[in-house]
Amino acid sequence: MTNTNVLVLGGTGRTGSRIVGRLRDRGIPTRVASRRGGSPFLWDDRSTWDAALRGASAAYVCYSPDLAFPGVAEMIGEFADRARGLGVNRLVLLSGRGEEGARASEKAVQETAAEWTIIRSSWFAQNFSEHFLLGPTLRGRLVLPAGDVREPFIDIDDLAEIATAALIGDGHAGAVHEVTGPRLLSMHDVAAEISAAAGRNIEYAPSTAEEFVADVARDGVPHDDARPLAELFESILDGRNASVTADAESALGRPATDFADYARRTAASGIWNPHIESHA
């Protein structure tokens, strides 16, 4: 793709910051848009949209907390229409695997953008080190309404590599990449992998949605954010995603990163060191 100027929504977040780093390493002009980024962008303030979009030729689109939430699909469709009107012809949308509610947002992009790529992702491995499950991990007790369901966790670094290629390269237009890690793990397996890497015991405690909300509240997660997440987990952690795809390996041109490799790398960073625990 020539004359590329890329807009990265959520460019200071977990996926966005990694994409921004990869784009800038390649010398690609990149605009970071977020609530606190160089280009202020708020989904619920449409007056911020045009300034972020103007002059870009491609955009990475992610919505937090989740595409499946009510009213989001309509907003994504409006954004895609605004983007195309301003000459942003290539959109790469981050979506969630197994989330029926997210399909409407995917469709809105597919029907509007001149070029589109959907990255339909399984659960992030980094949820245990950079997001709402860090506190429970530090406490040594993963409280989740997940039962014994198995999930093929994807490493965000793999996802960022795929998204970067879709934004600036060829061969991804019109593709739905349903990305997973290479192996299915239950939450018991996750606890065992983190325990082995961190050198201390982490246990998994199957919970109700209410117990999950109460546990993450200990880390300052507001009830209004935690409750919809708990309901979403209960709806998709029913076995529908208990399968591995080859999409990540195909897009990367190499095997996807295994959860054990992520755990060893993360443990070496010190983030799971109990001596720095501040969430108890």
CSV table of C-alpha atoms in Angstrom, one decimal, residues 148-258:
chain,number,residue,atom,x,y,z
A,148,ASP,CA,-14.1,-26.1,32.8
A,149,VAL,CA,-14.3,-24.5,29.3
A,150,ARG,CA,-11.1,-24.5,27.3
A,151,GLU,CA,-9.9,-21.4,25.3
A,152,PRO,CA,-7.1,-21.0,22.7
A,153,PHE,CA,-5.5,-17.8,24.2
A,154,ILE,CA,-3.8,-15.5,21.6
A,155,ASP,CA,-0.7,-13.5,22.3
A,156,ILE,CA,-1.4,-9.8,21.6
A,157,ASP,CA,2.0,-9.5,20.0
A,158,ASP,CA,0.9,-12.0,17.4
A,159,LEU,CA,-2.3,-10.1,16.9
A,160,ALA,CA,-0.5,-6.8,16.5
A,161,GLU,CA,1.8,-8.3,13.9
A,162,ILE,CA,-1.2,-9.5,11.9
A,163,ALA,CA,-3.0,-6.1,12.2
A,164,THR,CA,0.1,-4.2,11.1
A,165,ALA,CA,0.4,-6.3,8.0
A,166,ALA,CA,-3.3,-5.8,7.2
A,167,LEU,CA,-2.9,-2.1,7.6
A,168,ILE,CA,0.0,-1.6,5.3
A,169,GLY,CA,0.5,-4.8,3.2
A,170,ASP,CA,-1.3,-6.7,0.5
A,171,GLY,CA,-3.3,-9.9,0.7
A,172,HIS,CA,-5.5,-9.2,3.7
A,173,ALA,CA,-8.4,-7.2,2.0
A,174,GLY,CA,-11.7,-8.9,2.4
A,175,ALA,CA,-10.3,-11.4,4.9
A,176,VAL,CA,-11.7,-12.5,8.2
A,177,HIS,CA,-8.8,-13.7,10.3
A,178,GLU,CA,-10.2,-15.8,13.2
A,179,VAL,CA,-7.0,-15.9,15.3
A,180,THR,CA,-6.3,-18.2,18.2
A,181,GLY,CA,-3.3,-19.6,20.0
A,182,PRO,CA,-2.0,-23.0,19.1
A,183,ARG,CA,-3.4,-24.9,22.1
A,184,LEU,CA,-6.6,-25.1,24.1
A,185,LEU,CA,-6.3,-24.4,27.8
A,186,SER,CA,-8.8,-24.5,30.7
A,187,MET,CA,-8.5,-21.9,33.4
A,188,HIS,CA,-7.0,-24.7,35.5
A,189,ASP,CA,-4.3,-25.1,32.8
A,190,VAL,CA,-3.8,-21.3,32.7
A,191,ALA,CA,-3.2,-21.3,36.5
A,192,ALA,CA,-0.8,-24.2,36.2
A,193,GLU,CA,1.2,-22.5,33.4
A,194,ILE,CA,1.4,-19.2,35.3
A,195,SER,CA,2.4,-21.0,38.5
A,196,ALA,CA,5.2,-22.8,36.7
A,197,ALA,CA,6.5,-19.6,35.1
A,198,ALA,CA,6.2,-17.4,38.2
A,199,GLY,CA,7.4,-19.9,40.7
A,200,ARG,CA,4.4,-19.6,43.0
A,201,ASN,CA,1.0,-21.1,43.3
A,202,ILE,CA,-1.9,-19.7,41.4
A,203,GLU,CA,-5.3,-21.4,41.7
A,204,TYR,CA,-8.4,-21.1,39.6
A,205,ALA,CA,-11.7,-20.6,41.5
A,206,PRO,CA,-14.8,-21.2,39.2
A,207,SER,CA,-17.3,-18.5,40.2
A,208,THR,CA,-20.6,-16.9,39.5
A,209,ALA,CA,-20.9,-13.6,37.7
A,210,GLU,CA,-21.5,-11.9,41.0
A,211,GLU,CA,-18.4,-13.3,42.6
A,212,PHE,CA,-16.3,-12.2,39.6
A,213,VAL,CA,-17.7,-8.6,39.8
A,214,ALA,CA,-16.9,-8.5,43.6
A,215,ASP,CA,-13.4,-9.8,43.1
A,216,VAL,CA,-12.3,-7.4,40.3
A,217,ALA,CA,-13.9,-4.5,42.3
A,218,ARG,CA,-11.0,-5.0,44.7
A,219,ASP,CA,-8.8,-3.7,41.9
A,220,GLY,CA,-11.0,-0.7,41.3
A,221,VAL,CA,-12.9,-2.0,38.3
A,222,PRO,CA,-16.3,-0.2,38.4
A,223,HIS,CA,-19.4,-2.4,38.7
A,224,ASP,CA,-20.8,-0.8,35.5
A,225,ASP,CA,-17.7,-2.2,33.6
A,226,ALA,CA,-17.4,-5.5,35.3
A,227,ARG,CA,-21.0,-6.7,35.2
A,228,PRO,CA,-21.4,-6.5,31.4
A,229,LEU,CA,-18.0,-8.3,31.1
A,230,ALA,CA,-19.2,-11.1,33.4
A,231,GLU,CA,-22.4,-11.5,31.4
A,232,LEU,CA,-20.4,-11.6,28.2
A,233,PHE,CA,-18.0,-14.3,29.7
A,234,GLU,CA,-21.0,-16.4,30.8
A,235,SER,CA,-22.5,-16.2,27.3
A,236,ILE,CA,-19.4,-17.1,25.3
A,237,LEU,CA,-17.6,-19.5,27.7
A,238,ASP,CA,-19.9,-22.3,26.8
A,239,GLY,CA,-17.6,-24.3,24.6
A,240,ARG,CA,-18.3,-22.5,21.3
A,241,ASN,CA,-14.7,-21.3,21.1
A,242,ALA,CA,-13.1,-24.6,22.2
A,243,SER,CA,-11.3,-25.1,18.9
A,244,VAL,CA,-8.0,-23.9,17.4
A,245,THR,CA,-7.8,-22.3,13.9
A,246,ALA,CA,-4.8,-22.0,11.6
A,247,ASP,CA,-5.5,-18.4,10.7
A,248,ALA,CA,-2.9,-16.8,13.0
A,249,GLU,CA,-0.2,-19.2,11.7
A,250,SER,CA,-1.2,-18.6,8.1
A,251,ALA,CA,-1.2,-14.8,8.5
A,252,LEU,CA,2.1,-14.8,10.5
A,253,GLY,CA,3.9,-17.3,8.4
A,254,ARG,CA,5.1,-19.0,11.6
A,255,PRO,CA,3.5,-20.9,14.5
A,256,ALA,CA,1.4,-18.7,16.8
A,257,THR,CA,2.9,-18.1,20.3
A,258,ASP,CA,2.1,-20.7,22.9
